[in-house]
XYZ file of C-alpha atoms in Angstrom:
387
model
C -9.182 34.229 -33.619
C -9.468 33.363 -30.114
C -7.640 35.439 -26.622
C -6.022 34.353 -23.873
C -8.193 34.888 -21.208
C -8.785 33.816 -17.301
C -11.186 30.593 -18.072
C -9.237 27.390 -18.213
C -7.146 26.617 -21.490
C -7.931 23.118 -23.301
C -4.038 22.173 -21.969
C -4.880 22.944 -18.567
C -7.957 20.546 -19.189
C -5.343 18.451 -20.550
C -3.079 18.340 -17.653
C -6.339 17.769 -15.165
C -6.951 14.795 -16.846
C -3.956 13.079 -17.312
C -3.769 13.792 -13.603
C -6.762 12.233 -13.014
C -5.870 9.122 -14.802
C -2.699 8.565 -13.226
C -4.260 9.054 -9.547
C -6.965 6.050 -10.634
C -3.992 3.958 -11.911
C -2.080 4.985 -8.503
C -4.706 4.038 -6.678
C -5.758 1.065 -8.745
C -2.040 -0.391 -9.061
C -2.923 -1.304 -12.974
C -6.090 -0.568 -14.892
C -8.898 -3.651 -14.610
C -9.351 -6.190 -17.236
C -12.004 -5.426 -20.181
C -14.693 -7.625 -20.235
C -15.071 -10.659 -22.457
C -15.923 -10.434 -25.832
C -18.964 -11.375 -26.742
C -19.510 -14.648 -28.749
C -20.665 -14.457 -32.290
C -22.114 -17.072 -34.744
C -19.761 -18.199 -37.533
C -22.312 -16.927 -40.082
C -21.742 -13.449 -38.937
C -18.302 -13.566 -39.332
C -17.826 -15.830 -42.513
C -19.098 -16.123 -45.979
C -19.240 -19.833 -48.057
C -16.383 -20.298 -50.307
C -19.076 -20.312 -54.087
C -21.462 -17.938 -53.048
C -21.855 -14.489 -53.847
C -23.884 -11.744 -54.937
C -24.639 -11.248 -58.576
C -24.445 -7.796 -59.255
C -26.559 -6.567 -62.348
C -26.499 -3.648 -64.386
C -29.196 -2.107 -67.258
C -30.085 0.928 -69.207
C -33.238 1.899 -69.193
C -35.883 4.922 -70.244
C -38.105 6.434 -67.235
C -41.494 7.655 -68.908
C -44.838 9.935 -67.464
C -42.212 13.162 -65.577
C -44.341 16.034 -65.169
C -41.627 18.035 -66.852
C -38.657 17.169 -64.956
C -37.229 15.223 -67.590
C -33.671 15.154 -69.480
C -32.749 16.887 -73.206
C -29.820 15.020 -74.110
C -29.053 13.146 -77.426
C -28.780 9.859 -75.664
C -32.170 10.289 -73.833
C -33.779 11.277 -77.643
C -32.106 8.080 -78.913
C -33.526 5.856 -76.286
C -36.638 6.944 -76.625
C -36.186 5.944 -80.676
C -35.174 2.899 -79.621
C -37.973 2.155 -77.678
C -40.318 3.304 -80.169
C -38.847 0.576 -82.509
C -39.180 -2.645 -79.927
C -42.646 -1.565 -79.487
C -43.025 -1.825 -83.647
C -42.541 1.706 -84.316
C -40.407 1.505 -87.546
C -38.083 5.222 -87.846
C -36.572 5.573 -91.288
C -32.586 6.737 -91.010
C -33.525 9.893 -91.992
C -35.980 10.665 -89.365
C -33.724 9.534 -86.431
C -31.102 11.834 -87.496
C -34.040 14.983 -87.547
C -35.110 14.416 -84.405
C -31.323 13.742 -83.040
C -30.415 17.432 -84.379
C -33.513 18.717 -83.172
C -33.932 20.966 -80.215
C -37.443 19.415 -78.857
C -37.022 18.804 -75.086
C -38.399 15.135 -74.128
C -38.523 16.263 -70.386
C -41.159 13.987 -70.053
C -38.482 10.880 -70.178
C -35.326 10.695 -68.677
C -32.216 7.952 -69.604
C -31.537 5.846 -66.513
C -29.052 3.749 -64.996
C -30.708 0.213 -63.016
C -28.909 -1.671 -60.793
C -30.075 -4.871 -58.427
C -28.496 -7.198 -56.290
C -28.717 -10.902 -57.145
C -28.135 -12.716 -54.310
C -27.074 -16.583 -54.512
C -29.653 -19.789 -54.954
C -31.929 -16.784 -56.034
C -34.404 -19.119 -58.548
C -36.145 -17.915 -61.820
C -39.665 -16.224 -60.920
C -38.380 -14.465 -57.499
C -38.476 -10.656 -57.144
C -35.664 -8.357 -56.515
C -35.896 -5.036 -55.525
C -34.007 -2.765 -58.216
C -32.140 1.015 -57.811
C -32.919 3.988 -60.513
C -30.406 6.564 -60.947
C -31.000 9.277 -63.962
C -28.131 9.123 -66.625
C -29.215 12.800 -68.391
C -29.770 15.792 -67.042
C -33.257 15.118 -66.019
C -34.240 17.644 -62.252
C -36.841 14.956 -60.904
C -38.031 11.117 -61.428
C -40.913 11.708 -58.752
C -44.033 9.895 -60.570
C -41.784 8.336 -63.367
C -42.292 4.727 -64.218
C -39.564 2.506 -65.763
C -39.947 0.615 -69.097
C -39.302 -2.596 -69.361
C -35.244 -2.908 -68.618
C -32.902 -6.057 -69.194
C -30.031 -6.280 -66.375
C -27.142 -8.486 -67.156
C -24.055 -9.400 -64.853
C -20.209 -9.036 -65.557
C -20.835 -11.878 -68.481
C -23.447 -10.250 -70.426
C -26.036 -12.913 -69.219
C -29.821 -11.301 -68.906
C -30.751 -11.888 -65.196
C -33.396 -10.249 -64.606
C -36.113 -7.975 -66.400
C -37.289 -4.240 -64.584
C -40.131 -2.352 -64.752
C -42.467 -0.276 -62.677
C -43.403 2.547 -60.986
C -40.638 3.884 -59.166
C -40.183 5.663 -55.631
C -38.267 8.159 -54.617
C -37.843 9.909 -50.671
C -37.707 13.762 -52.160
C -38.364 15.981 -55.027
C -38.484 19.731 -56.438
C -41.070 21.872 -54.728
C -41.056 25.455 -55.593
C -42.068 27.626 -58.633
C -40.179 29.751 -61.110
C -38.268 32.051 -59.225
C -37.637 29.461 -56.430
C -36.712 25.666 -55.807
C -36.307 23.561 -52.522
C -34.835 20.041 -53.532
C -35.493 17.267 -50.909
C -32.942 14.679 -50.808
C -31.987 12.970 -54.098
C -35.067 13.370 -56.413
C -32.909 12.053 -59.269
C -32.139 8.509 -57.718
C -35.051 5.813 -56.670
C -36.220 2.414 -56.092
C -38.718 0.009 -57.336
C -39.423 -2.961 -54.614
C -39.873 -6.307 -56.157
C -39.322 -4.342 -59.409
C -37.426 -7.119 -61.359
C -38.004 -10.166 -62.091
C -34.818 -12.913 -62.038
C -35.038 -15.225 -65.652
C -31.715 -16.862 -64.534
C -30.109 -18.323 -61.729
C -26.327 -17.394 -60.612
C -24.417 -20.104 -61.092
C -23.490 -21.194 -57.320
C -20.707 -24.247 -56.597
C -20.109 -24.426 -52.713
C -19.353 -28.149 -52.300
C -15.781 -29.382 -53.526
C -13.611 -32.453 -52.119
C -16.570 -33.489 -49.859
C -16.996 -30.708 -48.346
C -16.844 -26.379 -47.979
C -14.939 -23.689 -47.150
C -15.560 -21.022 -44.636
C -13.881 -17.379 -45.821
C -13.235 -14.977 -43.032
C -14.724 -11.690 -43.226
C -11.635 -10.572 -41.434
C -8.805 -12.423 -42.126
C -6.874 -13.304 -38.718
C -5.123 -16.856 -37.746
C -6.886 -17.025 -34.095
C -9.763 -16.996 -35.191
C -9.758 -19.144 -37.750
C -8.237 -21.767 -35.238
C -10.685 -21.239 -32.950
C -13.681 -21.432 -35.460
C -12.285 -24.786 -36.431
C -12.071 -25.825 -32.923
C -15.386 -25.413 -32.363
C -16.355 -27.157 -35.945
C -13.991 -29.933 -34.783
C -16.152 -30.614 -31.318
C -19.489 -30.937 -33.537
C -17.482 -33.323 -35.614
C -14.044 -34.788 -35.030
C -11.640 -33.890 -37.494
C -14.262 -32.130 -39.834
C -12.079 -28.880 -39.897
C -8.340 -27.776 -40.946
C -7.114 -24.248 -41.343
C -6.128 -23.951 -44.673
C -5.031 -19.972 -43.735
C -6.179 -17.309 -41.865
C -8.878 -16.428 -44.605
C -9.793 -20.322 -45.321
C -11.281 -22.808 -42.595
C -12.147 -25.881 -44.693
C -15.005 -28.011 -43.906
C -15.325 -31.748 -44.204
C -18.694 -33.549 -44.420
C -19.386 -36.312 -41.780
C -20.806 -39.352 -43.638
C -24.141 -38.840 -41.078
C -24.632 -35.978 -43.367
C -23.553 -36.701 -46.665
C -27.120 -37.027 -47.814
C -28.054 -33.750 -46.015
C -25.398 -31.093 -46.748
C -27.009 -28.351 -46.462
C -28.228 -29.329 -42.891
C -24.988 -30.121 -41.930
C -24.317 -26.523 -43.348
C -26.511 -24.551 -41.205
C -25.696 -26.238 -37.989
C -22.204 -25.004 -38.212
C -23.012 -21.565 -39.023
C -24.882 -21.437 -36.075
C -22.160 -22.423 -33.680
C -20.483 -19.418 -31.869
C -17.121 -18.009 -31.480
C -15.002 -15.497 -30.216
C -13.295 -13.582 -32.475
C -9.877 -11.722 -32.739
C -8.623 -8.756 -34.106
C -5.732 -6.277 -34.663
C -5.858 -3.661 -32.111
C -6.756 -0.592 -34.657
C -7.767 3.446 -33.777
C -9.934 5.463 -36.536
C -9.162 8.723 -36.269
C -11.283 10.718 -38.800
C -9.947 14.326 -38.884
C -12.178 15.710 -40.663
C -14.819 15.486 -38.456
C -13.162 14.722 -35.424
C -14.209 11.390 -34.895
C -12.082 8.700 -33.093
C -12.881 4.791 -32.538
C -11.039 2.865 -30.749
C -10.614 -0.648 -29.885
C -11.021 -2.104 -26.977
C -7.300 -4.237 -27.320
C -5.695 -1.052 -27.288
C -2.669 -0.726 -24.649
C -0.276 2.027 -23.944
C 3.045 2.086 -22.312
C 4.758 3.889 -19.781
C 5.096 7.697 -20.971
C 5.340 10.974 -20.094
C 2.609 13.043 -21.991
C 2.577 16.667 -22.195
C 0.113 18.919 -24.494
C 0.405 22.783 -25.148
C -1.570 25.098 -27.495
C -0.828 28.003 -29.290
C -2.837 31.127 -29.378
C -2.942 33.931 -32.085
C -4.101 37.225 -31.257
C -4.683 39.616 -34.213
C -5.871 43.307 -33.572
C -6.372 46.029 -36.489
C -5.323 49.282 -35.705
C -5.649 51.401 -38.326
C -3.942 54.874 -38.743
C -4.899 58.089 -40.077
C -2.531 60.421 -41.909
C -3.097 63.985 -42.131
C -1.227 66.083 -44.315
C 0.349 69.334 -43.825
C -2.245 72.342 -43.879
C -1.624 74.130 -47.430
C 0.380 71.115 -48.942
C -2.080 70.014 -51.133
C -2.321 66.548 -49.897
C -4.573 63.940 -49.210
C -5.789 62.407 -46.324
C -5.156 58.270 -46.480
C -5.439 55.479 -43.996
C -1.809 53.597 -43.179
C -3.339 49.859 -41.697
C -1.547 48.310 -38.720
C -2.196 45.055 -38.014
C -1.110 43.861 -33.775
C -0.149 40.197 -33.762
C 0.210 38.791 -30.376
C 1.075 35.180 -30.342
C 1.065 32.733 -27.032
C 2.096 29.661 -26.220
C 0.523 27.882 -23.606
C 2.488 24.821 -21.864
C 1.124 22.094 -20.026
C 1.919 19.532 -17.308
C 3.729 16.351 -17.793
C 2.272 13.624 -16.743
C 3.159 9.745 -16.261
C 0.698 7.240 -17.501
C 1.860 3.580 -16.431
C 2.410 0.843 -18.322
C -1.113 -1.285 -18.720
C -3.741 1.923 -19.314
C -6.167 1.516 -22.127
C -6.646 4.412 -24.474
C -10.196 4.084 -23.128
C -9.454 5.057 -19.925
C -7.968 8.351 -21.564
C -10.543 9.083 -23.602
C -12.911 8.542 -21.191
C -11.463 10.759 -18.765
C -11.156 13.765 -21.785
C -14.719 13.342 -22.128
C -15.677 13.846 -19.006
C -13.131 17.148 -18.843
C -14.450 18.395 -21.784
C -11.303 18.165 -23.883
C -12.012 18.094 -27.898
C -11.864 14.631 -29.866
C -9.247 17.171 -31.925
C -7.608 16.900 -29.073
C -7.356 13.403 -28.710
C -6.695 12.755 -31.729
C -3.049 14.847 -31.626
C -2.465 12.740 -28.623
C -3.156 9.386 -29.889
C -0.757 10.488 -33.198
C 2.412 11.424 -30.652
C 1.693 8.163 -28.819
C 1.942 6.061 -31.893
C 4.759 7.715 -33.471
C 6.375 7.622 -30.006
C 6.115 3.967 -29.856
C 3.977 3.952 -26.660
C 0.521 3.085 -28.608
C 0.884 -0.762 -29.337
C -2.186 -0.510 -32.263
C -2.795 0.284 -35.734
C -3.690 3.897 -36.702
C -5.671 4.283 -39.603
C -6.405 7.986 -40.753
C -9.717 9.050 -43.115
């Protein structure tokens, strides 16, 4: 519930600004240039057409909680399992006993294992693994992981876990109260797998490779050939504005992979669709630096709702045999404040507006409302993306 009162309203911050900016673009004629993009290496902007990230998957069994473990079937079942790969033999009618009974095993918990498998990865190199608990275990702190096959998206065994894992938190507390740091139930091993196969990788194909855009976008994927093209005539062709195709020079037929890295590190500057971010549910708002806004009047008003409880008290007649009671009556005062209109010329950047909110102290709330009514007004010339 806020009041109107005497200190200044956020729409008569508004209108100061938008004041402001038109006096600078007045006085300025039209807002200055932004400066240059920076250049970037092609590697930062572009993946090889073949290579890619394996990503693995396993189930494994955390052992050695100090009580913090899980009590479901499927953590009692692992644990069987393992007892049998390690030569423990169960009968059938043992596994079902212990699968109907009610013994905890909180010092185990069932746990998902996940890894990254990065291309040209060889057999005998370490990869650093992720432990999430699958049960209903409270805690992993001190656990270590048995050994765990992860396979990829074929159902080929990658790599083999195990080890003592790591977690940033825990449970601290006793019986009648817990504090929980972070994510005690998720961890990491480093180096805690070991890769037993290699993902298959095939970058070279018609005497050459291809260079995928991160962001897709026909400038620059003329301009990254350009630049391929003046290490090596006619080495490049757009194939689209995802694809820049790659030919090998015969200098470096023998040595692709040379060839390979000097192109990578060439440098480029890249384009991109003007875009805002507007996040509304925290407020936040990015914006590009491409952004332009035409000629329009902009106006911004805010409405206030005042809401004051006045309950009554009824008294009833003396000898009537009634009963005192309390009759609510609710005030509702409701305000509209109206602001300026102001002229912003053709050329202003959505940077100089937000800059001068800032410095006025209106919300990014605020800005965000604004940027909407430009865009659906036709005077923002970018993409707005809402989260």
């Amino acid at each position: 519930m806020r009041s109107v009162t005497s200190e200044r309203t956020t729409s008569e911050r508004l209108a100061a600004m938008l004041s402001t900016v038109l006096l600078v673009l007045i006085v300025a004629g039209r807002s200055p240039a932004s400066a240059a993009a920076p250049p970037v290496r092609i590697k930062e902007i572009t993946t090889i057409a073949g290579e890619f990230e394996n990503k693995l998957t396993g189930q494994g069994l955390v052992v050695g909680l100090a009580g913090t473990g899980g009590s479901s079937p499927t953590t009692k079942f692992n644990a069987l399992n393992m007892m049998q790969q390690l030569g423990l033999r169960a009968s059938p009618l043992d596994r079902e006993q212990v699968q109907r009974s009610q013994e905890k095993t909180n010092n185990m918990s069932t746990v998902i294992v996940t890894a990254n498998l990065p291309p040209h990865v060889r057999a005998g190199q370490k990869l650093d693994i992720y432990v999430s608990a699958y049960d209903d275990a409270k805690s992993l702190a001190g656990g270590t992981l048995v050994q765990t096959t992860l396979t990829g998206v074929d159902g080929v065994v990658y790599a083999i876990a195990q080890g003592a894992i790591s977690i940033d938190g825990g449970n601290f507390g006793g019986e009648a109260a817990t504090v929980v740091k972070n994510h005690p139930t998720s961890g990491h091993i480093a180096g805690g797998a070991m890769v037993v196969a290699e993902t298959p990788t095939e970058i070279f194909r018609n005497g050459g490779f291809e260079l995928l855009l991160n962001m897709p976008h026909y400038e620059t994927a003329v301009r990254i050939a350009r630049e391929v093209n003046a290490l090596c005539q006619n080495c490049a062709t757009v194939a689209n504005p995802a694809t820049v195709f790659v030919r090998f020079p015969a200098e470096y037929v023998s040595t692709p992979y040379e060839f390979i890295a000097l192109v990578q590190e060439l440098t480029v500057v890249p384009d991109a669709v003007a875009v805002v971010v507007i996040n509304e549910k925290t407020g936040t708002v990015i914006i590009g630096d491409d952004v332009r806004i035409s000629r329009v009047a902009i106006t911004h008003g805010n409405l206030y709702v005042r809401t004051v409880e006045n309950p009554q008290v009824s008294q009833p007649n003396p000898l009537s045999n009634g009963e005192t009671t309390v009759v609510p009556q609710t005030n509702v005062d409701v305000t509209e404040q109206s602001g300026n209109i102001t002229v912003l010329e053709e050329s202003a950047t959505v940077g100089d507006l937000a800059t001068s909110l800032n410095a006025l102290g209106a919300t990014p709330r605020d800005l965000s409302a604004i940027l909407q009514m430009l865009r659906k007004a036709g005077a923002l010339h970018a993409e707005v993306i809402l989260n």
